[in-house]
Amino acid sequence: MSARAQIGVTGLAVMGRNLARNFARHGYTTAVHNRSYAKTESLIADHGSDGDFIPSESMADFVASIERPRKVVVMVKAGGPTDAVIAELVPLLEQGDIIIDAGNAHFPDTRRREAELKEKGIHFVGTGVSGGEEGALNGPSIMPGGAPESYETLGPILEDISAKVDGVPCCTYVGPDGAGHFVKMVHNGIEYADMQLIAEAYDLLKQGLGASAQEIGEIFAEWNKGDLESFLIEITADVLQHVDAETGKAFVDIVLDRAEQKGTGRWTVQNALDLGVPITGIAEATFARALSGSVPQRAAAVGVLPAEAGSWEITDRDAFIEDVRRALYSSKVVAYSQGFDQIAAASEEFGWDIDRGAMARIWRGGCIIRARFLNRITEAYERDENLPLLLADPYFTKVVGEGVASWRRIVSQAALNGVPTPAFSSSLAYYDGVRAERLPASLIQAQRDFFGAHTYQRVDKPGVFHTEWTRDRSETEA
Ligand code: 6PG
């Protein structure tokens, strides 16, 4: 077999298949392989005309068909299946070859795999890929990590097949080892927050105005013409206006209200706890999915827990809609601000040197959270690459400044009327917390010192102190 493929893809479920087609459509000779050969055959039968494919039945033939340094994209389930494919590949590869894991792997696994393969002289590039099936085929957002040398040969191909915004590829080198998968994980955390905020906005419009799904869909379509313009708002407008063929009811009303997840949101929150970064919007969004799926608890509570709630009295429909829009935009800015803080903290912790402005740039197209306002985030980090808080950038300060009164009205009305808005409320609480001159954390420090001699610092002089609470209350310097 002559080694003439410029890239190979193993794992031809829908994402792998579409990525392979995307490579082929861009003129790359693409080696393809799958554990069961039937999938490989069906790819060639259905889409062979997309470009130049080299199908192989065995892993050995597949590897042999790729020119060196080999670039092998692995697109299988995260966890055990990825390790199994790597184990099969490694004996067939040579020094300098590159394995690209384009699945949603957990970044600590990517760090481990990268370190193990580096010892064998093989590059392991954990790569975030966002955009679902459609993105994989027509241009995803791509977030590659691994060694910078690997990007020299791999980068141009990935940039070529990625989405483009204003001619700029939605792909760039993220940082060493697990940085690419880390950034994809945070992307997904933000995706969870964005989706939950949209769901809360929908619920407020539904309950506050008594509006139909169709009407709310029209409101979202209108919002999609302004600052909120984004893929998720666009598909929300579409979903809300969709009618179930079987019942003639709004589609959203016939779907069971239990949100599932594959785990990337959970990973984001777990990591934020480890790093000590308050990503409250993402955390509440993740827990809101958990609450929706808490079947026995919900069954025990519905009709049992007293509401003591008021009823909506909206006199100005347009003003209410505008309040919801502003609350949504402000809460969304908080979710992104928190997500970018998490990226900064991990970058520091792992020595990744991630350029946050570049991350916002590659999320402008192709990915699930693609949105008009990501341009604004890039601009903010261009103004100050060390910006400590996205919210404090002048553009975003203005946005939340214009939105904060609406935000307060919406969160308080929701609470008074018994509508759950965990993401809206926690984002506002974060906003008020981070801007507070003084927080009640002083009391927590005092309590900790009282029961555990955990010490405290004072506002008026340097040093670490302890008070003898149960004795004479004298203060000693620790
Ligand atoms: C993407 C998506 C994609 C997928 C996630 C989220 O960027 O293309 O984030 O990775 O939709 O798996 O799915 P869950 O909601 O099931 O966690």
GROMACS .gro file of C-alpha atoms and ligand atoms in nm:
model
  495
    1MET     CA    1   0.000   0.000   0.000
    2SER     CA    2   0.143   0.338  -0.092
    3ALA     CA    3   0.132   0.595   0.185
    4ARG     CA    4  -0.042   0.878   0.012
    5ALA     CA    5  -0.319   0.993   0.249
    6GLN     CA    6  -0.251   1.332   0.403
    7ILE     CA    7  -0.468   1.256   0.702
    8GLY     CA    8  -0.656   0.958   0.845
    9VAL     CA    9  -0.975   0.927   1.046
   10THR     CA   10  -1.058   0.624   1.258
   11GLY     CA   11  -1.403   0.600   1.413
   12LEU     CA   12  -1.670   0.668   1.154
   13ALA     CA   13  -1.980   0.733   1.361
   14VAL     CA   14  -2.151   1.051   1.252
   15MET     CA   15  -1.888   1.299   1.380
   16GLY     CA   16  -1.590   1.103   1.244
   17ARG     CA   17  -1.764   1.040   0.915
   18ASN     CA   18  -1.845   1.407   0.870
   19LEU     CA   19  -1.494   1.520   0.964
   20ALA     CA   20  -1.351   1.273   0.712
   21ARG     CA   21  -1.586   1.409   0.444
   22ASN     CA   22  -1.485   1.764   0.536
   23PHE     CA   23  -1.113   1.676   0.489
   24ALA     CA   24  -1.187   1.506   0.158
   25ARG     CA   25  -1.400   1.796   0.033
   26HIS     CA   26  -1.106   2.027   0.102
   27GLY     CA   27  -0.891   1.821  -0.129
   28TYR     CA   28  -0.707   1.610   0.128
   29THR     CA   29  -0.658   1.246   0.047
   30THR     CA   30  -0.824   1.093   0.353
   31ALA     CA   31  -0.760   0.746   0.493
   32VAL     CA   32  -1.067   0.606   0.667
   33HIS     CA   33  -1.111   0.321   0.911
   34ASN     CA   34  -1.372   0.190   1.148
   35ARG     CA   35  -1.387  -0.104   1.386
   36SER     CA   36  -1.664  -0.259   1.178
   37TYR     CA   37  -1.583  -0.232   0.809
   38ALA     CA   38  -1.949  -0.191   0.712
   39LYS     CA   39  -1.944   0.173   0.828
   40THR     CA   40  -1.634   0.241   0.617
   41GLU     CA   41  -1.802   0.083   0.317
   42SER     CA   42  -2.119   0.284   0.365
   43LEU     CA   43  -1.916   0.607   0.387
   44ILE     CA   44  -1.755   0.527   0.053
   45ALA     CA   45  -2.084   0.412  -0.102
   46ASP     CA   46  -2.279   0.719   0.012
   47HIS     CA   47  -2.016   0.992  -0.006
   48GLY     CA   48  -1.722   0.857  -0.203
   49SER     CA   49  -1.775   1.139  -0.451
   50ASP     CA   50  -1.688   1.399  -0.183
   51GLY     CA   51  -1.319   1.348  -0.255
   52ASP     CA   52  -1.027   1.108  -0.242
   53PHE     CA   53  -1.078   0.846   0.030
   54ILE     CA   54  -0.855   0.547   0.104
   55PRO     CA   55  -1.064   0.290   0.294
   56SER     CA   56  -0.892   0.018   0.496
   57GLU     CA   57  -1.032  -0.279   0.678
   58SER     CA   58  -0.742  -0.327   0.918
   59MET     CA   59  -0.576  -0.072   1.141
   60ALA     CA   60  -0.237  -0.176   0.999
   61ASP     CA   61  -0.343  -0.102   0.639
   62PHE     CA   62  -0.504   0.223   0.751
   63VAL     CA   63  -0.183   0.342   0.918
   64ALA     CA   64   0.026   0.227   0.623
   65SER     CA   65  -0.188   0.433   0.385
   66ILE     CA   66  -0.100   0.764   0.556
   67GLU     CA   67   0.207   0.966   0.459
   68ARG     CA   68   0.460   1.061   0.730
   69PRO     CA   69   0.453   1.230   0.969
   70ARG     CA   70   0.118   1.056   0.999
   71LYS     CA   71  -0.182   1.250   1.120
   72VAL     CA   72  -0.445   1.019   1.262
   73VAL     CA   73  -0.773   1.159   1.388
   74VAL     CA   74  -0.937   0.938   1.650
   75MET     CA   75  -1.309   1.000   1.676
   76VAL     CA   76  -1.441   0.743   1.920
   77LYS     CA   77  -1.617   0.758   2.257
   78ALA     CA   78  -1.426   0.933   2.535
   79GLY     CA   79  -1.266   0.715   2.804
   80GLY     CA   80  -1.194   0.343   2.758
   81PRO     CA   81  -1.270   0.327   2.383
   82THR     CA   82  -1.019   0.610   2.317
   83ASP     CA   83  -0.748   0.431   2.520
   84ALA     CA   84  -0.821   0.108   2.333
   85VAL     CA   85  -0.779   0.270   1.990
   86ILE     CA   86  -0.459   0.445   2.100
   87ALA     CA   87  -0.319   0.114   2.226
   88GLU     CA   88  -0.393  -0.042   1.888
   89LEU     CA   89  -0.244   0.248   1.696
   90VAL     CA   90   0.078   0.307   1.886
   91PRO     CA   91   0.272  -0.006   1.779
   92LEU     CA   92   0.198   0.085   1.418
   93LEU     CA   93   0.316   0.446   1.441
   94GLU     CA   94   0.665   0.597   1.421
   95GLN     CA   95   0.849   0.886   1.584
   96GLY     CA   96   0.696   1.224   1.501
   97ASP     CA   97   0.355   1.086   1.403
   98ILE     CA   98   0.054   1.268   1.545
   99ILE     CA   99  -0.260   1.124   1.705
  100ILE     CA  100  -0.544   1.373   1.717
  101ASP     CA  101  -0.818   1.295   1.968
  102ALA     CA  102  -1.111   1.499   1.842
  103GLY     CA  103  -1.371   1.360   2.083
  104ASN     CA  104  -1.500   1.525   2.400
  105ALA     CA  105  -1.225   1.380   2.622
  106HIS     CA  106  -1.178   1.484   2.982
  107PHE     CA  107  -0.867   1.703   2.989
  108PRO     CA  108  -0.685   1.511   3.269
  109ASP     CA  109  -0.704   1.202   3.042
  110THR     CA  110  -0.557   1.409   2.760
  111ARG     CA  111  -0.273   1.525   2.984
  112ARG     CA  112  -0.199   1.166   3.082
  113ARG     CA  113  -0.211   1.038   2.722
  114GLU     CA  114   0.003   1.322   2.596
  115ALA     CA  115   0.270   1.253   2.858
  116GLU     CA  116   0.268   0.877   2.790
  117LEU     CA  117   0.294   0.915   2.413
  118LYS     CA  118   0.559   1.185   2.432
  119GLU     CA  119   0.790   0.923   2.588
  120LYS     CA  120   0.738   0.715   2.275
  121GLY     CA  121   0.812   1.011   2.046
  122ILE     CA  122   0.449   1.037   1.932
  123HIS     CA  123   0.258   1.364   1.945
  124PHE     CA  124  -0.083   1.348   2.105
  125VAL     CA  125  -0.308   1.639   2.020
  126GLY     CA  126  -0.626   1.658   2.229
  127THR     CA  127  -0.855   1.869   2.015
  128GLY     CA  128  -1.186   2.027   2.099
  129VAL     CA  129  -1.428   2.019   1.807
  130SER     CA  130  -1.757   2.199   1.832
  131GLY     CA  131  -2.050   2.239   1.601
  132GLY     CA  132  -2.220   1.903   1.609
  133GLU     CA  133  -2.271   1.693   1.298
  134GLU     CA  134  -2.336   1.988   1.075
  135GLY     CA  135  -2.024   2.172   1.196
  136ALA     CA  136  -1.803   1.865   1.151
  137LEU     CA  137  -1.911   1.849   0.787
  138ASN     CA  138  -1.924   2.215   0.691
  139GLY     CA  139  -1.681   2.384   0.926
  140PRO     CA  140  -1.650   2.337   1.300
  141SER     CA  141  -1.471   2.545   1.560
  142ILE     CA  142  -1.150   2.357   1.639
  143MET     CA  143  -0.946   2.384   1.960
  144PRO     CA  144  -0.621   2.185   1.933
  145GLY     CA  145  -0.378   2.137   2.223
  146GLY     CA  146  -0.061   1.926   2.240
  147ALA     CA  147   0.293   2.019   2.151
  148PRO     CA  148   0.336   2.341   1.948
  149GLU     CA  149   0.555   2.153   1.690
  150SER     CA  150   0.261   1.931   1.601
  151TYR     CA  151   0.058   2.240   1.509
  152GLU     CA  152   0.311   2.336   1.243
  153THR     CA  153   0.205   2.051   1.015
  154LEU     CA  154  -0.142   1.986   1.151
  155GLY     CA  155  -0.260   2.344   1.204
  156PRO     CA  156  -0.293   2.444   0.838
  157ILE     CA  157  -0.514   2.142   0.762
  158LEU     CA  158  -0.738   2.202   1.064
  159GLU     CA  159  -0.763   2.573   0.987
  160ASP     CA  160  -0.857   2.483   0.631
  161ILE     CA  161  -1.154   2.268   0.731
  162SER     CA  162  -1.271   2.495   1.015
  163ALA     CA  163  -1.549   2.754   0.999
  164LYS     CA  164  -1.443   3.101   0.883
  165VAL     CA  165  -1.569   3.434   1.010
  166ASP     CA  166  -1.465   3.740   0.806
  167GLY     CA  167  -1.216   3.506   0.637
  168VAL     CA  168  -1.052   3.419   0.972
  169PRO     CA  169  -1.041   3.047   1.061
  170CYS     CA  170  -1.218   2.933   1.377
  171CYS     CA  171  -0.915   2.727   1.475
  172THR     CA  172  -0.595   2.819   1.650
  173TYR     CA  173  -0.334   2.653   1.868
  174VAL     CA  174  -0.474   2.666   2.221
  175GLY     CA  175  -0.181   2.551   2.436
  176PRO     CA  176   0.018   2.247   2.552
  177ASP     CA  177  -0.110   1.902   2.652
  178GLY     CA  178  -0.475   1.919   2.768
  179ALA     CA  179  -0.537   2.288   2.693
  180GLY     CA  180  -0.749   2.220   2.384
  181HIS     CA  181  -0.983   1.979   2.557
  182PHE     CA  182  -0.996   2.207   2.860
  183VAL     CA  183  -1.113   2.501   2.649
  184LYS     CA  184  -1.370   2.278   2.477
  185MET     CA  185  -1.493   2.170   2.820
  186VAL     CA  186  -1.542   2.532   2.928
  187HIS     CA  187  -1.710   2.601   2.592
  188ASN     CA  188  -1.960   2.331   2.684
  189GLY     CA  189  -2.004   2.473   3.035
  190ILE     CA  190  -2.088   2.810   2.881
  191GLU     CA  191  -2.319   2.626   2.640
  192TYR     CA  192  -2.507   2.483   2.941
  193ALA     CA  193  -2.536   2.832   3.098
  194ASP     CA  194  -2.649   2.988   2.772
  195MET     CA  195  -2.914   2.719   2.720
  196GLN     CA  196  -3.044   2.745   3.077
  197LEU     CA  197  -3.063   3.127   3.055
  198ILE     CA  198  -3.259   3.100   2.731
  199ALA     CA  199  -3.488   2.842   2.892
  200GLU     CA  200  -3.548   3.073   3.189
  201ALA     CA  201  -3.623   3.365   2.956
  202TYR     CA  202  -3.873   3.145   2.770
  203ASP     CA  203  -4.037   3.042   3.099
  204LEU     CA  204  -4.065   3.402   3.217
  205LEU     CA  205  -4.227   3.509   2.890
  206LYS     CA  206  -4.459   3.210   2.905
  207GLN     CA  207  -4.564   3.257   3.264
  208GLY     CA  208  -4.545   3.636   3.279
  209LEU     CA  209  -4.727   3.709   2.955
  210GLY     CA  210  -4.916   3.384   2.913
  211ALA     CA  211  -4.765   3.387   2.564
  212SER     CA  212  -4.779   3.085   2.335
  213ALA     CA  213  -4.468   2.904   2.216
  214GLN     CA  214  -4.527   3.050   1.871
  215GLU     CA  215  -4.538   3.405   2.011
  216ILE     CA  216  -4.229   3.349   2.221
  217GLY     CA  217  -4.054   3.206   1.917
  218GLU     CA  218  -4.129   3.531   1.737
  219ILE     CA  219  -3.982   3.730   2.027
  220PHE     CA  220  -3.661   3.522   2.009
  221ALA     CA  221  -3.648   3.571   1.633
  222GLU     CA  222  -3.665   3.946   1.693
  223TRP     CA  223  -3.392   3.928   1.960
  224ASN     CA  224  -3.176   3.744   1.712
  225LYS     CA  225  -3.156   4.063   1.507
  226GLY     CA  226  -2.974   4.251   1.785
  227ASP     CA  227  -2.692   4.206   2.038
  228LEU     CA  228  -2.818   3.860   2.133
  229GLU     CA  229  -2.774   3.728   1.779
  230SER     CA  230  -2.640   3.375   1.815
  231PHE     CA  231  -2.688   3.019   1.701
  232LEU     CA  232  -2.865   2.919   2.024
  233ILE     CA  233  -3.114   3.208   2.006
  234GLU     CA  234  -3.175   3.131   1.639
  235ILE     CA  235  -3.250   2.762   1.698
  236THR     CA  236  -3.465   2.853   2.000
  237ALA     CA  237  -3.684   3.071   1.778
  238ASP     CA  238  -3.707   2.781   1.535
  239VAL     CA  239  -3.780   2.513   1.797
  240LEU     CA  240  -4.048   2.725   1.967
  241GLN     CA  241  -4.232   2.776   1.638
  242HIS     CA  242  -4.222   2.408   1.550
  243VAL     CA  243  -4.554   2.221   1.573
  244ASP     CA  244  -4.572   1.852   1.661
  245ALA     CA  245  -4.715   1.671   1.359
  246GLU     CA  246  -4.891   1.406   1.566
  247THR     CA  247  -5.080   1.626   1.811
  248GLY     CA  248  -5.081   1.966   1.642
  249LYS     CA  249  -4.941   2.110   1.967
  250ALA     CA  250  -4.633   2.323   2.008
  251PHE     CA  251  -4.339   2.081   1.994
  252VAL     CA  252  -4.182   2.222   2.313
  253ASP     CA  253  -4.501   2.131   2.502
  254ILE     CA  254  -4.492   1.763   2.410
  255VAL     CA  255  -4.126   1.709   2.511
  256LEU     CA  256  -4.065   1.559   2.855
  257ASP     CA  257  -3.914   1.826   3.082
  258ARG     CA  258  -3.605   1.636   3.199
  259ALA     CA  259  -3.275   1.767   3.065
  260GLU     CA  260  -3.000   1.515   3.019
  261GLN     CA  261  -2.626   1.557   2.981
  262LYS     CA  262  -2.327   1.362   2.868
  263GLY     CA  263  -2.104   1.511   3.136
  264THR     CA  264  -1.899   1.800   3.001
  265GLY     CA  265  -2.097   2.051   3.210
  266ARG     CA  266  -2.038   1.841   3.518
  267TRP     CA  267  -1.664   1.828   3.444
  268THR     CA  268  -1.656   2.206   3.407
  269VAL     CA  269  -1.814   2.255   3.748
  270GLN     CA  270  -1.596   1.991   3.914
  271ASN     CA  271  -1.284   2.160   3.779
  272ALA     CA  272  -1.406   2.504   3.886
  273LEU     CA  273  -1.439   2.373   4.240
  274ASP     CA  274  -1.081   2.243   4.224
  275LEU     CA  275  -0.951   2.574   4.094
  276GLY     CA  276  -1.172   2.779   4.327
  277VAL     CA  277  -1.328   2.978   4.043
  278PRO     CA  278  -1.692   3.086   4.095
  279ILE     CA  279  -1.865   2.981   3.773
  280THR     CA  280  -2.205   3.010   3.935
  281GLY     CA  281  -2.405   3.050   3.613
  282ILE     CA  282  -2.261   2.729   3.468
  283ALA     CA  283  -2.300   2.546   3.799
  284GLU     CA  284  -2.665   2.650   3.837
  285ALA     CA  285  -2.732   2.550   3.478
  286THR     CA  286  -2.583   2.207   3.546
  287PHE     CA  287  -2.779   2.167   3.868
  288ALA     CA  288  -3.097   2.286   3.696
  289ARG     CA  289  -3.061   1.989   3.460
  290ALA     CA  290  -3.014   1.766   3.763
  291LEU     CA  291  -3.323   1.912   3.930
  292SER     CA  292  -3.532   1.857   3.618
  293GLY     CA  293  -3.428   1.491   3.628
  294SER     CA  294  -3.494   1.448   4.002
  295VAL     CA  295  -3.809   1.248   3.938
  296PRO     CA  296  -3.898   1.121   4.288
  297GLN     CA  297  -3.820   1.455   4.449
  298ARG     CA  298  -4.033   1.643   4.199
  299ALA     CA  299  -4.317   1.395   4.242
  300ALA     CA  300  -4.300   1.443   4.619
  301ALA     CA  301  -4.306   1.822   4.588
  302VAL     CA  302  -4.556   1.903   4.312
  303GLY     CA  303  -4.883   2.018   4.467
  304VAL     CA  304  -4.738   1.964   4.815
  305LEU     CA  305  -4.488   2.245   4.873
  306PRO     CA  306  -4.674   2.571   4.934
  307ALA     CA  307  -4.600   2.848   4.684
  308GLU     CA  308  -4.736   3.158   4.859
  309ALA     CA  309  -4.661   3.321   4.528
  310GLY     CA  310  -4.814   3.632   4.377
  311SER     CA  311  -4.961   3.651   4.030
  312TRP     CA  312  -4.813   3.836   3.739
  313GLU     CA  313  -4.944   4.183   3.676
  314ILE     CA  314  -4.778   4.309   3.364
  315THR     CA  315  -4.916   4.634   3.238
  316ASP     CA  316  -4.657   4.709   2.974
  317ARG     CA  317  -4.592   4.399   2.763
  318ASP     CA  318  -4.310   4.550   2.556
  319ALA     CA  319  -4.131   4.682   2.865
  320PHE     CA  320  -4.147   4.336   3.024
  321ILE     CA  321  -4.006   4.171   2.711
  322GLU     CA  322  -3.725   4.427   2.704
  323ASP     CA  323  -3.654   4.361   3.074
  324VAL     CA  324  -3.624   3.989   3.005
  325ARG     CA  325  -3.397   4.056   2.708
  326ARG     CA  326  -3.166   4.277   2.911
  327ALA     CA  327  -3.161   4.035   3.205
  328LEU     CA  328  -3.072   3.759   2.960
  329TYR     CA  329  -2.791   3.958   2.800
  330SER     CA  330  -2.645   4.063   3.136
  331SER     CA  331  -2.661   3.710   3.275
  332LYS     CA  332  -2.500   3.580   2.959
  333VAL     CA  333  -2.212   3.824   2.998
  334VAL     CA  334  -2.165   3.693   3.354
  335ALA     CA  335  -2.154   3.331   3.231
  336TYR     CA  336  -1.885   3.415   2.974
  337SER     CA  337  -1.693   3.629   3.220
  338GLN     CA  338  -1.688   3.338   3.464
  339GLY     CA  339  -1.591   3.088   3.195
  340PHE     CA  340  -1.301   3.305   3.082
  341ASP     CA  341  -1.191   3.336   3.447
  342GLN     CA  342  -1.181   2.958   3.463
  343ILE     CA  343  -0.968   2.944   3.148
  344ALA     CA  344  -0.730   3.202   3.297
  345ALA     CA  345  -0.703   3.010   3.625
  346ALA     CA  346  -0.632   2.678   3.451
  347SER     CA  347  -0.385   2.843   3.216
  348GLU     CA  348  -0.198   2.970   3.520
  349GLU     CA  349  -0.224   2.640   3.707
  350PHE     CA  350  -0.100   2.426   3.418
  351GLY     CA  351   0.131   2.679   3.250
  352TRP     CA  352  -0.070   2.683   2.925
  353ASP     CA  353  -0.045   3.053   2.840
  354ILE     CA  354  -0.389   3.058   2.675
  355ASP     CA  355  -0.480   3.371   2.479
  356ARG     CA  356  -0.839   3.434   2.585
  357GLY     CA  357  -0.905   3.681   2.304
  358ALA     CA  358  -0.806   3.414   2.052
  359MET     CA  359  -1.047   3.168   2.217
  360ALA     CA  360  -1.334   3.413   2.176
  361ARG     CA  361  -1.226   3.460   1.813
  362ILE     CA  362  -1.238   3.088   1.730
  363TRP     CA  363  -1.580   3.060   1.897
  364ARG     CA  364  -1.731   3.323   1.666
  365GLY     CA  365  -1.819   3.061   1.408
  366GLY     CA  366  -1.878   2.688   1.377
  367CYS     CA  367  -1.946   2.613   1.743
  368ILE     CA  368  -2.264   2.585   1.945
  369ILE     CA  369  -2.207   2.909   2.139
  370ARG     CA  370  -2.122   3.112   1.829
  371ALA     CA  371  -2.258   3.461   1.878
  372ARG     CA  372  -2.223   3.815   1.759
  373PHE     CA  373  -2.100   3.937   2.097
  374LEU     CA  374  -1.790   3.714   2.092
  375ASN     CA  375  -1.632   3.985   1.877
  376ARG     CA  376  -1.674   4.212   2.176
  377ILE     CA  377  -1.491   3.965   2.398
  378THR     CA  378  -1.200   3.945   2.156
  379GLU     CA  379  -1.187   4.325   2.146
  380ALA     CA  380  -1.190   4.340   2.526
  381TYR     CA  381  -0.886   4.110   2.549
  382GLU     CA  382  -0.717   4.303   2.270
  383ARG     CA  383  -0.756   4.618   2.478
  384ASP     CA  384  -0.606   4.440   2.779
  385GLU     CA  385  -0.472   4.087   2.749
  386ASN     CA  386  -0.447   4.061   3.128
  387LEU     CA  387  -0.800   4.184   3.192
  388PRO     CA  388  -0.880   4.047   3.539
  389LEU     CA  389  -1.258   4.048   3.485
  390LEU     CA  390  -1.440   4.055   3.152
  391LEU     CA  391  -1.734   4.237   3.314
  392ALA     CA  392  -1.499   4.523   3.400
  393ASP     CA  393  -1.410   4.590   3.036
  394PRO     CA  394  -1.570   4.924   2.940
  395TYR     CA  395  -1.797   4.770   2.675
  396PHE     CA  396  -1.937   4.508   2.913
  397THR     CA  397  -1.962   4.751   3.202
  398LYS     CA  398  -2.186   4.956   2.975
  399VAL     CA  399  -2.395   4.651   2.878
  400VAL     CA  400  -2.460   4.546   3.236
  401GLY     CA  401  -2.503   4.908   3.340
  402GLU     CA  402  -2.789   4.935   3.090
  403GLY     CA  403  -2.929   4.600   3.197
  404VAL     CA  404  -2.897   4.590   3.571
  405ALA     CA  405  -3.224   4.763   3.660
  406SER     CA  406  -3.413   4.524   3.430
  407TRP     CA  407  -3.221   4.232   3.576
  408ARG     CA  408  -3.326   4.325   3.930
  409ARG     CA  409  -3.690   4.367   3.828
  410ILE     CA  410  -3.694   4.030   3.653
  411VAL     CA  411  -3.521   3.834   3.930
  412SER     CA  412  -3.739   3.989   4.199
  413GLN     CA  413  -4.062   3.941   4.000
  414ALA     CA  414  -3.965   3.581   3.934
  415ALA     CA  415  -3.905   3.521   4.305
  416LEU     CA  416  -4.231   3.691   4.406
  417ASN     CA  417  -4.428   3.490   4.153
  418GLY     CA  418  -4.261   3.157   4.219
  419VAL     CA  419  -4.084   3.108   3.887
  420PRO     CA  420  -3.744   2.937   3.921
  421THR     CA  421  -3.464   3.138   3.761
  422PRO     CA  422  -3.147   2.984   3.908
  423ALA     CA  423  -2.916   3.108   3.634
  424PHE     CA  424  -3.061   3.462   3.616
  425SER     CA  425  -3.061   3.494   3.997
  426SER     CA  426  -2.718   3.347   4.062
  427SER     CA  427  -2.566   3.563   3.790
  428LEU     CA  428  -2.712   3.875   3.948
  429ALA     CA  429  -2.591   3.760   4.291
  430TYR     CA  430  -2.242   3.710   4.145
  431TYR     CA  431  -2.257   4.056   3.990
  432ASP     CA  432  -2.352   4.214   4.321
  433GLY     CA  433  -2.094   4.003   4.503
  434VAL     CA  434  -1.803   4.084   4.279
  435ARG     CA  435  -1.879   4.456   4.283
  436ALA     CA  436  -1.939   4.476   4.660
  437GLU     CA  437  -1.689   4.689   4.848
  438ARG     CA  438  -1.722   4.468   5.150
  439LEU     CA  439  -1.853   4.114   5.176
  440PRO     CA  440  -1.977   3.928   5.483
  441ALA     CA  441  -1.684   3.688   5.436
  442SER     CA  442  -1.532   3.873   5.732
  443LEU     CA  443  -1.790   3.706   5.955
  444ILE     CA  444  -1.706   3.366   5.810
  445GLN     CA  445  -1.340   3.421   5.891
  446ALA     CA  446  -1.433   3.520   6.245
  447GLN     CA  447  -1.649   3.209   6.287
  448ARG     CA  448  -1.369   2.987   6.153
  449ASP     CA  449  -1.127   3.139   6.396
  450PHE     CA  450  -1.380   3.092   6.680
  451PHE     CA  451  -1.441   2.722   6.635
  452GLY     CA  452  -1.118   2.608   6.476
  453ALA     CA  453  -0.847   2.866   6.542
  454HIS     CA  454  -0.819   2.901   6.165
  455THR     CA  455  -0.684   3.259   6.200
  456TYR     CA  456  -0.774   3.576   6.012
  457GLN     CA  457  -0.615   3.886   5.867
  458ARG     CA  458  -0.706   4.240   5.968
  459VAL     CA  459  -0.800   4.535   5.749
  460ASP     CA  460  -0.584   4.777   5.948
  461LYS     CA  461  -0.245   4.603   5.972
  462PRO     CA  462  -0.054   4.319   5.809
  463GLY     CA  463  -0.015   3.978   5.970
  464VAL     CA  464  -0.216   3.668   6.059
  465PHE     CA  465  -0.406   3.667   6.387
  466HIS     CA  466  -0.602   3.450   6.627
  467THR     CA  467  -0.834   3.551   6.908
  468GLU     CA  468  -0.856   3.341   7.226
  469TRP     CA  469  -1.234   3.319   7.199
  470THR     CA  470  -1.307   3.091   7.491
  471ARG     CA  471  -1.044   3.240   7.723
  472ASP     CA  472  -0.974   3.608   7.766
  473ARG     CA  473  -1.038   3.711   7.404
  474SER     CA  474  -0.687   3.843   7.369
  475GLU     CA  475  -0.544   3.852   7.019
  476THR     CA  476  -0.218   3.683   6.926
  477GLU     CA  477  -0.023   3.707   6.606
  478ALA     CA  478   0.008   3.363   6.450
  4796PG     C1  479  -2.054   2.097   2.056
  4796PG     C2  480  -2.143   2.040   2.162
  4796PG     C3  481  -2.128   1.891   2.168
  4796PG     C4  482  -2.242   1.824   2.242
  4796PG     C5  483  -2.211   1.808   2.388
  4796PG     C6  484  -2.312   1.855   2.486
  4796PG     O1  485  -1.977   2.183   2.095
  4796PG     O2  486  -2.065   2.058   1.941
  4796PG     O3  487  -2.109   2.092   2.287
  4796PG     O4  488  -2.003   1.863   2.216
  4796PG     O5  489  -2.362   1.878   2.213
  4796PG     O6  490  -2.187   1.673   2.401
  4796PG     O7  491  -2.398   1.756   2.516
  4796PG     P1  492  -2.472   1.730   2.655
  4796PG     O8  493  -2.576   1.837   2.667
  4796PG     O9  494  -2.532   1.595   2.630
  4796PG    O10  495  -2.374   1.726   2.767
   0.00000   0.00000   0.00000
